[in-house]
């Protein structure tokens, strides 16, 4: 069950946002795409093609000092580019995933202080609007039972740091994660790739109980590769799974991994996420 106060009025239900990475080399081009396709919930982009130091692991280890996507996003906020923004979205590398990529760091718990400080700094910098910070944990799809207590404790500590700054904590996992982690971790938002396992995920009792308790979903319904289904087909698939209304308790995005796609293809998929958000808005009213 989510432990957050109701998110209505804090997050723009049905809005499109992004998971993190984009393939652009020029931060201004990435910011322009975000302003066009995610006007209500813009996010700061990771730009790993510009520099490997802008990938999630490097940023988790060394912070955002060299993150041009982060600095460009803050500049765009300062000069008023995101005129339609209702809330803002950021991300921080998760302690379990970072510990798997950097085993010399000694596991997830020794990384908590560093990652919590990064999360607090983001939340403070984005304080002008309600802020959603996703803890990026793709490696939760491979979590051994023996490592689960330490991973859960570490992630919860990062969530607590986010809450302490008045921001909303969320969890992103693009892998097939055990849904029973949701009540243990207590994120306000769960972001996931809505691939072939969508039906089983939405039917899982732990996820349904977490949603019934107020948890929001950020559904990566736009695939990273292959054909892009039209919005009505995506909405029909979601409705057939009996998922919560995306216009009331959810957000939409392209699946993660756009940073590895050609720029025109990534932009087409971001446009598709914007189109899906518009279709949701037509059904449920304006954001």
CSV table of C-alpha atoms in Angstrom, one decimal:
chain,number,residue,atom,x,y,z
A,1,UNK,CA,0.0,0.0,0.0
A,2,UNK,CA,1.2,3.5,-0.8
A,3,UNK,CA,1.9,5.6,2.3
A,4,UNK,CA,1.5,8.9,0.5
A,5,UNK,CA,-1.2,11.5,0.8
A,6,UNK,CA,-3.6,11.5,-2.2
A,7,UNK,CA,-1.7,12.5,-5.4
A,8,UNK,CA,-4.6,14.2,-7.1
A,9,UNK,CA,-3.7,17.8,-7.5
A,10,UNK,CA,0.0,17.0,-7.1
A,11,UNK,CA,0.6,15.0,-10.2
A,12,UNK,CA,-1.2,15.5,-13.6
A,13,UNK,CA,-3.2,12.3,-14.1
A,14,UNK,CA,-3.0,10.9,-17.6
A,15,UNK,CA,0.0,13.0,-18.5
A,16,UNK,CA,3.0,11.8,-20.6
A,17,UNK,CA,6.5,11.8,-19.2
A,18,UNK,CA,9.8,10.1,-19.8
A,19,UNK,CA,11.7,7.4,-18.0
A,20,UNK,CA,15.1,9.2,-18.4
A,21,UNK,CA,17.4,8.7,-21.3
A,22,UNK,CA,17.2,10.2,-24.8
A,23,UNK,CA,19.6,9.8,-27.7
A,24,UNK,CA,20.2,13.4,-28.4
A,25,UNK,CA,23.7,14.9,-28.3
A,26,UNK,CA,22.5,18.5,-28.0
A,27,UNK,CA,20.7,19.1,-24.7
A,28,UNK,CA,18.7,21.9,-26.2
A,29,UNK,CA,17.2,19.4,-28.8
A,30,UNK,CA,16.3,17.0,-26.0
A,31,UNK,CA,14.7,19.8,-23.9
A,32,UNK,CA,12.7,21.0,-27.0
A,33,UNK,CA,11.3,17.4,-27.5
A,34,UNK,CA,10.4,17.2,-23.8
A,35,UNK,CA,8.6,20.5,-23.8
A,36,UNK,CA,6.6,19.5,-26.9
A,37,UNK,CA,5.6,15.9,-25.8
A,38,UNK,CA,5.6,16.1,-22.0
A,39,UNK,CA,4.2,19.6,-21.3
A,40,UNK,CA,2.4,18.8,-18.1
A,41,UNK,CA,5.1,16.6,-16.5
A,42,UNK,CA,8.5,17.4,-18.1
A,43,UNK,CA,11.5,15.4,-17.0
A,44,UNK,CA,15.3,16.0,-17.1
A,45,UNK,CA,17.0,13.8,-19.7
A,46,UNK,CA,20.0,11.6,-19.3
A,47,UNK,CA,22.1,11.8,-22.5
A,48,UNK,CA,24.4,8.8,-22.6
A,49,UNK,CA,25.2,9.2,-26.3
A,50,UNK,CA,26.6,12.7,-25.7
A,51,UNK,CA,28.9,11.3,-23.0
A,52,UNK,CA,29.0,7.9,-21.1
A,53,UNK,CA,29.2,10.0,-17.9
A,54,UNK,CA,25.6,10.9,-18.5
A,55,UNK,CA,24.4,7.3,-18.1
A,56,UNK,CA,22.6,6.2,-14.9
A,57,UNK,CA,25.5,4.2,-13.4
A,58,UNK,CA,28.0,7.0,-13.9
A,59,UNK,CA,25.6,9.6,-12.5
A,60,UNK,CA,24.8,7.3,-9.5
A,61,UNK,CA,28.5,7.0,-8.7
A,62,UNK,CA,29.7,10.6,-9.4
A,63,UNK,CA,26.6,12.8,-9.2
A,64,UNK,CA,25.1,15.3,-11.7
A,65,UNK,CA,28.0,17.8,-11.9
A,66,UNK,CA,28.7,16.7,-15.5
A,67,UNK,CA,25.0,16.0,-16.4
A,68,UNK,CA,24.2,18.5,-19.2
A,69,UNK,CA,20.7,17.2,-19.4
A,70,UNK,CA,20.2,18.2,-15.8
A,71,UNK,CA,21.7,21.6,-16.2
A,72,UNK,CA,19.8,22.3,-19.4
A,73,UNK,CA,16.6,21.3,-17.7
A,74,UNK,CA,17.2,23.7,-14.8
A,75,UNK,CA,18.0,26.5,-17.2
A,76,UNK,CA,14.8,25.7,-19.2
A,77,UNK,CA,12.9,26.1,-15.9
A,78,UNK,CA,14.6,29.3,-15.1
A,79,UNK,CA,13.7,30.9,-18.5
A,80,UNK,CA,10.1,29.6,-18.5
A,81,UNK,CA,10.2,27.1,-21.3
A,82,UNK,CA,7.8,24.7,-19.5
A,83,UNK,CA,4.9,27.0,-19.4
A,84,UNK,CA,2.3,24.2,-19.1
A,85,UNK,CA,4.1,22.2,-16.4
A,86,UNK,CA,1.9,21.0,-13.5
A,87,UNK,CA,4.7,19.0,-11.9
A,88,UNK,CA,8.3,18.0,-12.6
A,89,UNK,CA,9.9,14.6,-12.8
A,90,UNK,CA,13.5,13.5,-12.0
A,91,UNK,CA,15.3,10.3,-11.4
A,92,UNK,CA,18.1,8.9,-9.2
A,93,UNK,CA,19.9,5.6,-9.6
A,94,UNK,CA,18.7,3.0,-7.2
A,95,UNK,CA,21.0,1.5,-4.6
A,96,UNK,CA,20.4,-2.1,-5.5
A,97,UNK,CA,21.1,-1.6,-9.2
A,98,UNK,CA,24.1,0.6,-8.5
A,99,UNK,CA,25.5,-2.0,-6.1
A,100,UNK,CA,25.2,-4.7,-8.8
A,101,UNK,CA,27.0,-2.5,-11.4
A,102,UNK,CA,29.7,-1.4,-8.9
A,103,UNK,CA,30.3,-4.4,-6.6
A,104,UNK,CA,33.4,-2.7,-5.1
A,105,UNK,CA,31.0,-0.3,-3.4
A,106,UNK,CA,30.1,-3.0,-0.9
A,107,UNK,CA,26.4,-3.5,-1.5
A,108,UNK,CA,23.3,-1.3,-1.5
A,109,UNK,CA,23.4,0.0,2.1
A,110,UNK,CA,26.8,1.7,1.8
A,111,UNK,CA,25.4,3.6,-1.2
A,112,UNK,CA,22.4,5.0,0.6
A,113,UNK,CA,24.1,8.2,1.9
A,114,UNK,CA,25.4,9.2,-1.5
A,115,UNK,CA,22.1,8.5,-3.4
A,116,UNK,CA,19.9,10.0,-0.7
A,117,UNK,CA,22.0,13.2,-0.9
A,118,UNK,CA,21.6,13.2,-4.7
A,119,UNK,CA,17.8,12.8,-4.3
A,120,UNK,CA,17.6,15.6,-1.7
A,121,UNK,CA,19.6,17.9,-4.0
A,122,UNK,CA,17.3,17.3,-6.9
A,123,UNK,CA,14.2,17.8,-4.8
A,124,UNK,CA,15.5,21.1,-3.5
A,125,UNK,CA,16.4,22.3,-7.0
A,126,UNK,CA,13.0,21.5,-8.4
A,127,UNK,CA,11.0,22.7,-5.4
A,128,UNK,CA,9.0,25.4,-7.4
A,129,UNK,CA,6.5,22.7,-8.5
A,130,UNK,CA,5.3,19.3,-7.2
A,131,UNK,CA,8.1,16.9,-8.0
A,132,UNK,CA,8.1,13.2,-8.7
A,133,UNK,CA,11.5,11.5,-8.2
A,134,UNK,CA,11.8,7.9,-9.5
A,135,UNK,CA,14.4,5.6,-8.0
A,136,UNK,CA,15.6,3.7,-11.0
A,137,UNK,CA,16.0,0.0,-10.2
A,138,UNK,CA,16.1,-2.2,-13.3
A,139,UNK,CA,18.0,-4.9,-11.4
A,140,UNK,CA,15.1,-5.6,-9.1
A,141,UNK,CA,14.1,-8.1,-11.7
A,142,UNK,CA,17.0,-10.2,-10.4
A,143,UNK,CA,16.8,-9.9,-6.7
A,144,UNK,CA,18.0,-13.0,-4.7
A,145,UNK,CA,16.0,-13.8,-1.6
A,146,UNK,CA,19.1,-13.4,0.5
A,147,UNK,CA,19.7,-9.8,-0.7
A,148,UNK,CA,16.1,-8.7,-0.5
A,149,UNK,CA,16.1,-7.3,3.1
A,150,UNK,CA,19.2,-5.1,2.4
A,151,UNK,CA,17.9,-3.9,-1.0
A,152,UNK,CA,14.5,-3.0,0.5
A,153,UNK,CA,16.0,-1.2,3.4
A,154,UNK,CA,18.3,0.8,1.1
A,155,UNK,CA,15.5,1.8,-1.3
A,156,UNK,CA,13.2,2.8,1.5
A,157,UNK,CA,16.0,5.1,2.9
A,158,UNK,CA,16.2,6.9,-0.4
A,159,UNK,CA,12.4,7.2,-0.5
A,160,UNK,CA,12.5,8.7,3.0
A,161,UNK,CA,15.1,11.3,1.8
A,162,UNK,CA,12.8,12.2,-1.1
A,163,UNK,CA,9.8,12.6,1.2
A,164,UNK,CA,11.8,14.7,3.7
A,165,UNK,CA,12.2,17.3,1.0
A,166,UNK,CA,8.5,17.4,0.1
A,167,UNK,CA,8.8,15.4,-3.1
A,168,UNK,CA,7.0,12.3,-4.2
A,169,UNK,CA,9.0,9.1,-4.3
A,170,UNK,CA,8.4,6.6,-7.1
A,171,UNK,CA,10.0,3.3,-8.3
A,172,UNK,CA,11.0,2.5,-11.8
A,173,UNK,CA,11.8,-1.1,-12.8
A,174,UNK,CA,11.7,-2.1,-16.5
A,175,UNK,CA,12.4,-5.8,-15.7
A,176,UNK,CA,9.9,-8.3,-14.5
A,177,UNK,CA,9.8,-7.4,-10.8
A,178,UNK,CA,8.1,-9.3,-8.0
A,179,UNK,CA,5.0,-7.2,-7.3
A,180,UNK,CA,5.1,-8.1,-3.6
A,181,UNK,CA,8.0,-5.7,-3.3
A,182,UNK,CA,5.5,-2.8,-3.8
A,183,UNK,CA,3.9,-3.0,-0.3
A,184,UNK,CA,7.3,-3.6,1.3
A,185,UNK,CA,8.9,-0.6,-0.4
A,186,UNK,CA,5.9,1.8,-0.3
A,187,UNK,CA,6.5,4.0,-3.4
A,188,UNK,CA,3.8,6.4,-4.3
A,189,UNK,CA,4.2,5.7,-8.1
A,190,UNK,CA,5.4,2.5,-9.8
A,191,UNK,CA,6.8,3.0,-13.3
A,192,UNK,CA,7.2,-0.1,-15.5
A,193,UNK,CA,7.5,-1.2,-19.1
A,194,UNK,CA,4.1,-2.5,-20.2
A,195,UNK,CA,5.3,-5.4,-22.3
A,196,UNK,CA,4.0,-8.9,-22.9
A,197,UNK,CA,3.6,-9.5,-19.1
A,198,UNK,CA,1.2,-6.5,-18.6
A,199,UNK,CA,-1.9,-8.7,-18.1
A,200,UNK,CA,-0.3,-10.9,-15.4
A,201,UNK,CA,1.2,-7.8,-13.7
A,202,UNK,CA,-2.1,-6.0,-13.4
A,203,UNK,CA,-3.9,-9.1,-12.2
A,204,UNK,CA,-1.4,-9.7,-9.4
A,205,UNK,CA,-3.1,-9.4,-6.0
A,206,UNK,CA,-0.2,-7.4,-4.5
A,207,UNK,CA,-0.2,-4.8,-7.2
A,208,UNK,CA,-4.0,-4.5,-7.1
A,209,UNK,CA,-4.0,-4.1,-3.4
A,210,UNK,CA,-1.3,-1.4,-3.7
A,211,UNK,CA,-3.3,0.5,-6.3
A,212,UNK,CA,-6.4,0.2,-4.2
A,213,UNK,CA,-4.4,1.8,-1.4
A,214,UNK,CA,-3.7,4.9,-3.5
A,215,UNK,CA,-0.6,3.9,-5.5
A,216,UNK,CA,-0.3,5.3,-9.0
A,217,UNK,CA,1.1,3.6,-12.1
A,218,UNK,CA,3.3,5.1,-14.8
A,219,UNK,CA,2.8,2.7,-17.7
A,220,UNK,CA,5.5,2.5,-20.4
A,221,UNK,CA,2.9,1.6,-23.0
A,222,UNK,CA,4.9,2.8,-26.0
A,223,UNK,CA,7.3,0.1,-27.0
A,224,UNK,CA,11.0,1.0,-27.5
A,225,UNK,CA,11.2,-1.0,-30.7
A,226,UNK,CA,8.9,-2.3,-33.4
A,227,UNK,CA,5.6,-0.8,-34.6
A,228,UNK,CA,3.9,1.9,-32.5
A,229,UNK,CA,0.3,0.9,-31.9
A,230,UNK,CA,-2.3,3.8,-32.2
A,231,UNK,CA,-3.6,5.3,-29.0
A,232,UNK,CA,-7.0,3.6,-29.2
A,233,UNK,CA,-5.4,0.2,-29.4
A,234,UNK,CA,-3.2,0.9,-26.4
A,235,UNK,CA,-6.1,2.1,-24.4
A,236,UNK,CA,-8.2,-0.9,-25.4
A,237,UNK,CA,-5.4,-3.3,-24.2
A,238,UNK,CA,-5.1,-1.4,-20.9
A,239,UNK,CA,-8.9,-1.5,-20.4
A,240,UNK,CA,-9.0,-5.2,-21.2
A,241,UNK,CA,-6.5,-5.8,-18.4
A,242,UNK,CA,-8.8,-4.0,-15.9
A,243,UNK,CA,-6.1,-1.6,-15.0
A,244,UNK,CA,-6.9,1.6,-13.0
A,245,UNK,CA,-8.1,4.5,-15.1
A,246,UNK,CA,-5.0,6.2,-16.5
A,247,UNK,CA,-6.9,9.5,-16.5
A,248,UNK,CA,-7.4,9.2,-12.7
A,249,UNK,CA,-4.6,7.2,-11.2
A,250,UNK,CA,-1.8,6.9,-13.8
A,251,UNK,CA,0.8,8.4,-16.1
A,252,UNK,CA,2.0,7.2,-19.5
A,253,UNK,CA,5.4,7.0,-21.1
A,254,UNK,CA,7.5,5.3,-23.7
A,255,UNK,CA,9.2,2.2,-22.4
A,256,UNK,CA,12.8,2.8,-21.2
A,257,UNK,CA,15.7,2.5,-23.5
A,258,UNK,CA,15.1,5.4,-25.9
A,259,UNK,CA,18.6,6.6,-25.3
A,260,UNK,CA,19.8,3.7,-27.5
A,261,UNK,CA,17.4,4.5,-30.4
A,262,UNK,CA,18.1,6.7,-33.4
A,263,UNK,CA,16.9,10.2,-32.7
A,264,UNK,CA,14.0,10.3,-35.2
A,265,UNK,CA,12.7,7.0,-33.9
A,266,UNK,CA,12.9,8.1,-30.3
A,267,UNK,CA,11.1,11.3,-31.2
A,268,UNK,CA,8.4,9.3,-32.9
A,269,UNK,CA,7.8,7.3,-29.8
A,270,UNK,CA,7.8,10.3,-27.6
A,271,UNK,CA,5.2,11.8,-29.9
A,272,UNK,CA,3.2,8.6,-29.6
A,273,UNK,CA,3.2,9.0,-25.8
A,274,UNK,CA,1.9,12.5,-26.2
A,275,UNK,CA,-0.8,11.2,-28.5
A,276,UNK,CA,-1.8,8.6,-25.9
A,277,UNK,CA,-2.0,11.3,-23.2
A,278,UNK,CA,-4.2,13.4,-25.5
A,279,UNK,CA,-6.5,10.4,-26.0
A,280,UNK,CA,-6.7,9.8,-22.3
A,281,UNK,CA,-7.5,13.5,-21.8
A,282,UNK,CA,-10.3,13.3,-24.4
A,283,UNK,CA,-11.9,10.5,-22.4
A,284,UNK,CA,-11.4,11.9,-18.9
A,285,UNK,CA,-11.1,15.7,-19.2
A,286,UNK,CA,-8.2,18.1,-19.2
A,287,UNK,CA,-5.1,17.6,-17.2
